[in-house]
Amino acid sequence: MLTCHSRLKYPKAGDSILQRGRVPASGRFPEFHHSSTSFPGKVKLLPVDMQNNIKLICAVSKSKFRKKHSKFIQYGTAGFRTKGEDLEHVLFRMGVLAVLRSKFKKATIGAMITASHNPEEDNGVKLVDPMGEMLESSWESIATKLANIDDEDIETELNTIIKQENIDENQPANVFFARDTRPSSEHLANALEEGICAAGGNSQNFGLLTTPQLHYMVRCINTNNNYGQPTEAGYFKKITTAFRTLYKQENKNYKASLVIDAANGIGAIQAKLLNTHLKDLIQIELKNDGTSGRLNHDCGADYVKVQQKSPQGIDMEPGTRHLSFDGDADRIVYYFADKDNTFHLLDGDKIATLVAGYLKNLMSESGLTLNLGLVQTAYANGSSTDYITNKLQVPVACVSTGVKHLHHKALEFDIGVYFEANGHGTVLFSDKANQIISNATKDTSKTEAQRKSASCLLTVIDLINQTVGDAISDMLLVELVLSTQDWDAEQWNQAYIDLPNRQLKVKVKDRSVIQTTNAERKTTAPVGLQEAIDKLVSGYLKGRSFVRPSGTEDIVRVYAEADTRANADKLAAEVGAVVYDLAGGQGERPL
């Protein structure tokens, strides 16, 4: 833990209040008795003179972290994403902003260095709010402006932020941060830490973690450890203890073996640790573990979802469950080959319906009446929406693409299940639901079977990382449901049959020419585009298609589904060609 309370004296690497690296095994920071101000988790920190720190920030920025290019970088749903070589000054400034956010929220803030499913040469950073949620959207524009201004304008901009947000400059600040395995991540982590330090903040470097693990740590410390212990060991203890309590070992159809594609990323490291906790229950074979291949190259959840085929390095055996993480292990998709060696994808839609059905059954068996809902985006397969609505009879809400939109909508339910089709999702339980379920476990007016089901539901809550999508936690949840149902992958898949679908990208000169409405399912600009899409869709049985601009690059994403694979492919190409013609396409026109 570093601090910069000295007057314009920049600290050496060894000037630390706590040893750099991981949180103490206790999961708590030592208490500092120099100040009466304390953070949740009994972290007592020294107040600082922010104006002197701003002078230090400007001096360090000019000497070590000057802005070296004019490329505009925007903070989107997933934070900043671009080439790692272009992010050094951004990371330094985000370290500073994390300190201001911590002062504003009077709580520990997180910062995760990752570019998730992007290529290895990319990188990024996103800030994590106190309950482990995404950065408040109103601060995204603040982050974007601070990242892009000239070096000479930093002092003015920081004072503007402090004034506009009414930030108490003397409030102590604390930042947790971690990184993925990209070659540029350690260097960028150092830049982030120097920004935190120059701004007078205290920091804890967790080293290599998955993105959802960092989100978990932040929520733990801000709930006085009521959510769990903010350590790697605490994370695994919480989820594996819950899994062991509920996991059904004696099955006929369900087989306790998995092949995991770890995308050559941080998920490989954490999957190995998970295996030490559960190797007596589940046999895990790890592929793309980072020992030879490149991060996300021909592997990972995004590759499998988009290409709809198995990743490099995996020869699929019929009947075996396979799954893929993405680069920072916040996405997961399953897949298998049937007896004819035909590939079948079990994506976020399949996971969402599996989980929602399981939770509904537990609610029914507990005799509980709670508002269970499922949140999807336009990418959800039409068959899944029909199955949820008509078979499960669970309310469905559709929102714009982006985890923050799904997360916020899921909060409106007592139990909100949300998954994007790409495999990013989780389940949220309201305080009301937690209390009702807890009370039901002790309610003597209920039958023993009802109390037992309520206890199961309460334990499931500990298995789920509610802060954000978590590939490891979600994997254990899926395995729990399958073992409970005694289902193999084929039986899971047969719950409903996905309509064939295809996604493709169209390069354009300016993605902002595409404007959408109705949760991104319809376009309002450019003129004539939606009418052209509607005309094309009308020519296909069970046809559906929509387009939306990328949040990070000048491409337009096209989605199409239809009754057959050939028709889905053809519809996607035809819509892509229309987008190319009407939205300023660049490069090769879709055929």
Short mmCIF file of C-alpha atoms in Angstrom, two decimals, residues 316-571:
data_model
loop_
_atom_site.label_atom_id
_atom_site.label_comp_id
_atom_site.label_asym_id
_atom_site.label_seq_id
_atom_site.Cartn_x
_atom_site.Cartn_y
_atom_site.Cartn_z
CA MET A 316 -14.18 -32.68 -29.10
CA GLU A 317 -15.30 -36.10 -27.92
CA PRO A 318 -19.03 -36.76 -28.33
CA GLY A 319 -20.95 -36.31 -25.09
CA THR A 320 -18.17 -34.49 -23.21
CA ARG A 321 -19.02 -31.05 -21.81
CA HIS A 322 -16.62 -28.37 -22.98
CA LEU A 323 -16.58 -24.73 -21.96
CA SER A 324 -14.61 -21.59 -22.73
CA PHE A 325 -13.70 -18.58 -20.61
CA ASP A 326 -12.76 -15.27 -22.18
CA GLY A 327 -9.48 -13.44 -21.53
CA ASP A 328 -10.40 -12.05 -18.10
CA ALA A 329 -12.83 -14.86 -17.16
CA ASP A 330 -16.04 -12.86 -16.92
CA ARG A 331 -17.71 -14.74 -19.81
CA ILE A 332 -18.46 -18.42 -20.25
CA VAL A 333 -20.05 -20.55 -22.94
CA TYR A 334 -20.54 -24.33 -23.03
CA TYR A 335 -20.56 -26.60 -26.09
CA PHE A 336 -20.51 -30.27 -27.02
CA ALA A 337 -20.47 -32.64 -29.97
CA ASP A 338 -23.30 -35.13 -30.42
CA LYS A 339 -22.90 -38.74 -31.59
CA ASP A 340 -22.68 -37.49 -35.19
CA ASN A 341 -19.89 -35.07 -34.22
CA THR A 342 -22.16 -32.08 -34.83
CA PHE A 343 -21.15 -28.99 -32.82
CA HIS A 344 -23.76 -27.57 -30.40
CA LEU A 345 -23.34 -24.25 -28.57
CA LEU A 346 -24.78 -23.68 -25.09
CA ASP A 347 -24.38 -19.91 -24.75
CA GLY A 348 -25.56 -17.26 -22.31
CA ASP A 349 -29.19 -17.79 -23.33
CA LYS A 350 -28.96 -21.49 -22.50
CA ILE A 351 -27.26 -20.73 -19.18
CA ALA A 352 -29.88 -18.12 -18.27
CA THR A 353 -32.81 -20.44 -18.96
CA LEU A 354 -31.15 -23.31 -17.07
CA VAL A 355 -30.54 -21.12 -14.02
CA ALA A 356 -33.95 -19.42 -14.11
CA GLY A 357 -35.73 -22.77 -14.26
CA TYR A 358 -33.69 -24.07 -11.31
CA LEU A 359 -34.38 -21.00 -9.18
CA LYS A 360 -38.08 -21.09 -10.00
CA ASN A 361 -38.25 -24.71 -8.88
CA LEU A 362 -36.47 -23.92 -5.60
CA MET A 363 -38.86 -21.02 -4.98
CA SER A 364 -41.84 -23.27 -5.61
CA GLU A 365 -40.49 -26.03 -3.39
CA SER A 366 -39.84 -23.47 -0.64
CA GLY A 367 -43.38 -22.11 -0.84
CA LEU A 368 -42.00 -18.63 -1.51
CA THR A 369 -43.56 -15.91 -3.64
CA LEU A 370 -40.81 -13.72 -5.06
CA ASN A 371 -40.61 -11.62 -8.22
CA LEU A 372 -38.25 -13.64 -10.44
CA GLY A 373 -37.31 -12.06 -13.77
CA LEU A 374 -34.87 -12.59 -16.61
CA VAL A 375 -33.11 -9.79 -18.51
CA GLN A 376 -31.84 -10.20 -22.08
CA THR A 377 -30.55 -8.08 -24.95
CA ALA A 378 -31.46 -8.09 -28.62
CA TYR A 379 -28.77 -10.75 -29.12
CA ALA A 380 -30.85 -13.30 -27.20
CA ASN A 381 -32.00 -16.09 -29.49
CA GLY A 382 -35.68 -15.86 -30.34
CA SER A 383 -36.24 -19.46 -29.24
CA SER A 384 -34.87 -18.70 -25.76
CA THR A 385 -37.24 -15.77 -25.30
CA ASP A 386 -40.17 -17.92 -26.38
CA TYR A 387 -39.11 -20.73 -24.00
CA ILE A 388 -38.72 -18.40 -21.01
CA THR A 389 -42.01 -16.65 -21.61
CA ASN A 390 -44.23 -19.59 -22.51
CA LYS A 391 -42.60 -22.66 -20.91
CA LEU A 392 -40.97 -21.27 -17.76
CA GLN A 393 -43.49 -18.43 -17.52
CA VAL A 394 -40.85 -16.08 -16.16
CA PRO A 395 -41.12 -12.37 -17.04
CA VAL A 396 -38.56 -11.21 -19.64
CA ALA A 397 -37.14 -7.70 -20.05
CA CYS A 398 -35.04 -6.59 -23.03
CA VAL A 399 -32.45 -3.83 -22.66
CA SER A 400 -29.64 -2.29 -24.70
CA THR A 401 -26.38 -4.19 -25.05
CA GLY A 402 -23.94 -3.75 -22.20
CA VAL A 403 -23.65 -5.33 -18.78
CA LYS A 404 -24.53 -2.12 -16.95
CA HIS A 405 -27.94 -2.03 -18.66
CA LEU A 406 -28.73 -5.64 -17.78
CA HIS A 407 -27.46 -5.24 -14.22
CA HIS A 408 -29.58 -2.16 -13.54
CA LYS A 409 -32.72 -3.78 -14.96
CA ALA A 410 -32.14 -6.98 -12.96
CA LEU A 411 -32.13 -4.88 -9.78
CA GLU A 412 -35.85 -4.23 -10.35
CA PHE A 413 -36.66 -7.88 -9.53
CA ASP A 414 -36.49 -9.70 -6.20
CA ILE A 415 -34.35 -12.24 -8.04
CA GLY A 416 -32.97 -10.95 -11.34
CA VAL A 417 -31.23 -13.32 -13.74
CA TYR A 418 -29.28 -11.62 -16.52
CA PHE A 419 -27.06 -13.04 -19.21
CA GLU A 420 -25.91 -11.71 -22.52
CA ALA A 421 -25.83 -14.29 -25.28
CA ASN A 422 -22.02 -13.99 -25.20
CA GLY A 423 -22.01 -15.68 -21.79
CA HIS A 424 -21.59 -12.66 -19.51
CA GLY A 425 -24.11 -12.70 -16.69
CA THR A 426 -25.06 -13.43 -13.10
CA VAL A 427 -28.01 -13.45 -10.69
CA LEU A 428 -28.95 -10.63 -8.32
CA PHE A 429 -30.86 -11.12 -5.06
CA SER A 430 -32.48 -8.07 -3.46
CA ASP A 431 -32.20 -7.39 0.28
CA LYS A 432 -35.89 -8.24 0.48
CA ALA A 433 -35.32 -11.62 -1.18
CA ASN A 434 -32.37 -12.39 1.07
CA GLN A 435 -34.43 -11.69 4.15
CA ILE A 436 -37.48 -13.65 3.00
CA ILE A 437 -35.35 -16.67 2.06
CA SER A 438 -33.41 -16.52 5.33
CA ASN A 439 -36.61 -16.30 7.37
CA ALA A 440 -38.09 -19.26 5.47
CA THR A 441 -35.24 -21.53 6.58
CA LYS A 442 -36.37 -21.01 10.21
CA ASP A 443 -40.14 -20.76 9.67
CA THR A 444 -41.74 -23.58 11.70
CA SER A 445 -45.05 -23.08 9.89
CA LYS A 446 -43.39 -24.48 6.77
CA THR A 447 -42.80 -28.16 6.16
CA GLU A 448 -39.34 -29.64 6.63
CA ALA A 449 -39.07 -30.06 2.85
CA GLN A 450 -39.92 -26.38 2.31
CA ARG A 451 -37.33 -25.27 4.87
CA LYS A 452 -34.73 -27.53 3.24
CA SER A 453 -35.43 -26.02 -0.19
CA ALA A 454 -35.18 -22.53 1.30
CA SER A 455 -31.81 -23.49 2.80
CA CYS A 456 -30.66 -24.66 -0.63
CA LEU A 457 -31.72 -21.34 -2.13
CA LEU A 458 -29.85 -19.46 0.60
CA THR A 459 -26.71 -21.48 -0.07
CA VAL A 460 -27.00 -20.84 -3.83
CA ILE A 461 -26.67 -17.13 -3.06
CA ASP A 462 -23.15 -17.77 -1.71
CA LEU A 463 -22.22 -19.67 -4.86
CA ILE A 464 -23.07 -16.70 -7.09
CA ASN A 465 -20.81 -13.67 -7.57
CA GLN A 466 -23.49 -10.97 -7.69
CA THR A 467 -21.10 -8.14 -8.51
CA VAL A 468 -20.62 -8.99 -12.19
CA GLY A 469 -20.48 -11.92 -14.62
CA ASP A 470 -17.99 -14.50 -13.33
CA ALA A 471 -17.01 -17.46 -15.50
CA ILE A 472 -15.78 -19.55 -12.56
CA SER A 473 -18.81 -18.92 -10.34
CA ASP A 474 -21.19 -19.36 -13.30
CA MET A 475 -19.50 -22.63 -14.23
CA LEU A 476 -20.06 -24.01 -10.74
CA LEU A 477 -23.68 -22.85 -10.84
CA VAL A 478 -24.26 -24.66 -14.15
CA GLU A 479 -22.58 -27.81 -12.85
CA LEU A 480 -24.73 -27.67 -9.73
CA VAL A 481 -27.96 -27.41 -11.74
CA LEU A 482 -26.96 -30.17 -14.16
CA SER A 483 -26.01 -32.51 -11.31
CA THR A 484 -29.28 -31.72 -9.52
CA GLN A 485 -31.31 -32.40 -12.68
CA ASP A 486 -29.09 -35.34 -13.62
CA TRP A 487 -28.76 -33.91 -17.13
CA ASP A 488 -26.01 -34.34 -19.66
CA ALA A 489 -25.27 -31.65 -22.25
CA GLU A 490 -27.68 -33.16 -24.77
CA GLN A 491 -30.58 -33.08 -22.32
CA TRP A 492 -29.76 -29.48 -21.41
CA ASN A 493 -29.69 -28.51 -25.07
CA GLN A 494 -33.03 -30.20 -25.76
CA ALA A 495 -34.90 -27.84 -23.41
CA TYR A 496 -35.32 -25.70 -26.53
CA ILE A 497 -33.61 -25.57 -29.91
CA ASP A 498 -31.85 -22.35 -30.90
CA LEU A 499 -32.71 -20.76 -34.19
CA PRO A 500 -29.59 -20.74 -36.39
CA ASN A 501 -27.92 -17.33 -36.17
CA ARG A 502 -24.96 -15.47 -37.55
CA GLN A 503 -23.02 -12.38 -36.48
CA LEU A 504 -20.67 -10.33 -38.62
CA LYS A 505 -18.91 -6.96 -38.56
CA VAL A 506 -19.00 -4.19 -41.17
CA LYS A 507 -16.24 -1.59 -41.18
CA VAL A 508 -17.54 1.96 -41.60
CA LYS A 509 -16.00 5.40 -41.74
CA ASP A 510 -17.96 6.69 -38.73
CA ARG A 511 -20.00 4.36 -36.52
CA SER A 512 -21.98 7.29 -35.09
CA VAL A 513 -24.09 7.45 -38.28
CA ILE A 514 -25.94 4.40 -36.93
CA GLN A 515 -28.61 5.43 -34.42
CA THR A 516 -30.85 2.89 -32.68
CA THR A 517 -33.99 2.67 -30.55
CA ASN A 518 -36.14 0.00 -28.84
CA ALA A 519 -33.21 -1.58 -26.94
CA GLU A 520 -31.11 -1.45 -30.15
CA ARG A 521 -33.56 -3.63 -32.06
CA LYS A 522 -34.43 -0.90 -34.58
CA THR A 523 -32.43 1.84 -36.32
CA THR A 524 -33.51 5.45 -36.72
CA ALA A 525 -30.55 6.50 -38.87
CA PRO A 526 -29.32 6.50 -41.54
CA VAL A 527 -32.53 7.11 -43.44
CA GLY A 528 -33.87 4.01 -45.16
CA LEU A 529 -31.72 1.47 -43.33
CA GLN A 530 -34.46 0.03 -41.09
CA GLU A 531 -36.88 -0.20 -43.99
CA ALA A 532 -34.26 -2.12 -45.99
CA ILE A 533 -33.61 -4.51 -43.08
CA ASP A 534 -37.35 -5.11 -42.59
CA LYS A 535 -37.76 -5.95 -46.27
CA LEU A 536 -34.91 -8.45 -46.19
CA VAL A 537 -36.16 -10.09 -42.97
CA SER A 538 -39.65 -10.53 -44.41
CA GLY A 539 -38.23 -12.91 -47.00
CA TYR A 540 -37.10 -15.50 -44.41
CA LEU A 541 -39.06 -17.92 -42.24
CA LYS A 542 -38.54 -16.96 -38.57
CA GLY A 543 -36.21 -14.22 -39.77
CA ARG A 544 -34.92 -11.52 -37.43
CA SER A 545 -32.04 -9.10 -37.78
CA PHE A 546 -30.72 -5.93 -36.18
CA VAL A 547 -27.60 -3.79 -36.38
CA ARG A 548 -25.82 -1.65 -33.79
CA PRO A 549 -22.62 0.40 -33.72
CA SER A 550 -19.65 -0.88 -31.75
CA GLY A 551 -18.92 1.01 -28.55
CA THR A 552 -15.16 1.07 -29.12
CA GLU A 553 -14.33 1.01 -32.83
CA ASP A 554 -15.73 2.10 -36.21
CA ILE A 555 -17.58 -1.06 -37.05
CA VAL A 556 -21.25 -1.98 -37.16
CA ARG A 557 -22.29 -5.31 -35.67
CA VAL A 558 -24.88 -7.33 -37.60
CA TYR A 559 -27.02 -10.07 -36.07
CA ALA A 560 -29.36 -12.34 -38.02
CA GLU A 561 -31.35 -15.50 -37.30
CA ALA A 562 -33.63 -17.64 -39.45
CA ASP A 563 -35.06 -21.14 -39.77
CA THR A 564 -31.91 -22.71 -41.27
CA ARG A 565 -28.16 -22.13 -41.04
CA ALA A 566 -27.96 -21.26 -44.72
CA ASN A 567 -30.76 -18.70 -44.41
CA ALA A 568 -29.25 -17.14 -41.29
CA ASP A 569 -25.88 -16.78 -43.05
CA LYS A 570 -27.49 -15.33 -46.16
CA LEU A 571 -29.65 -12.86 -44.23
#
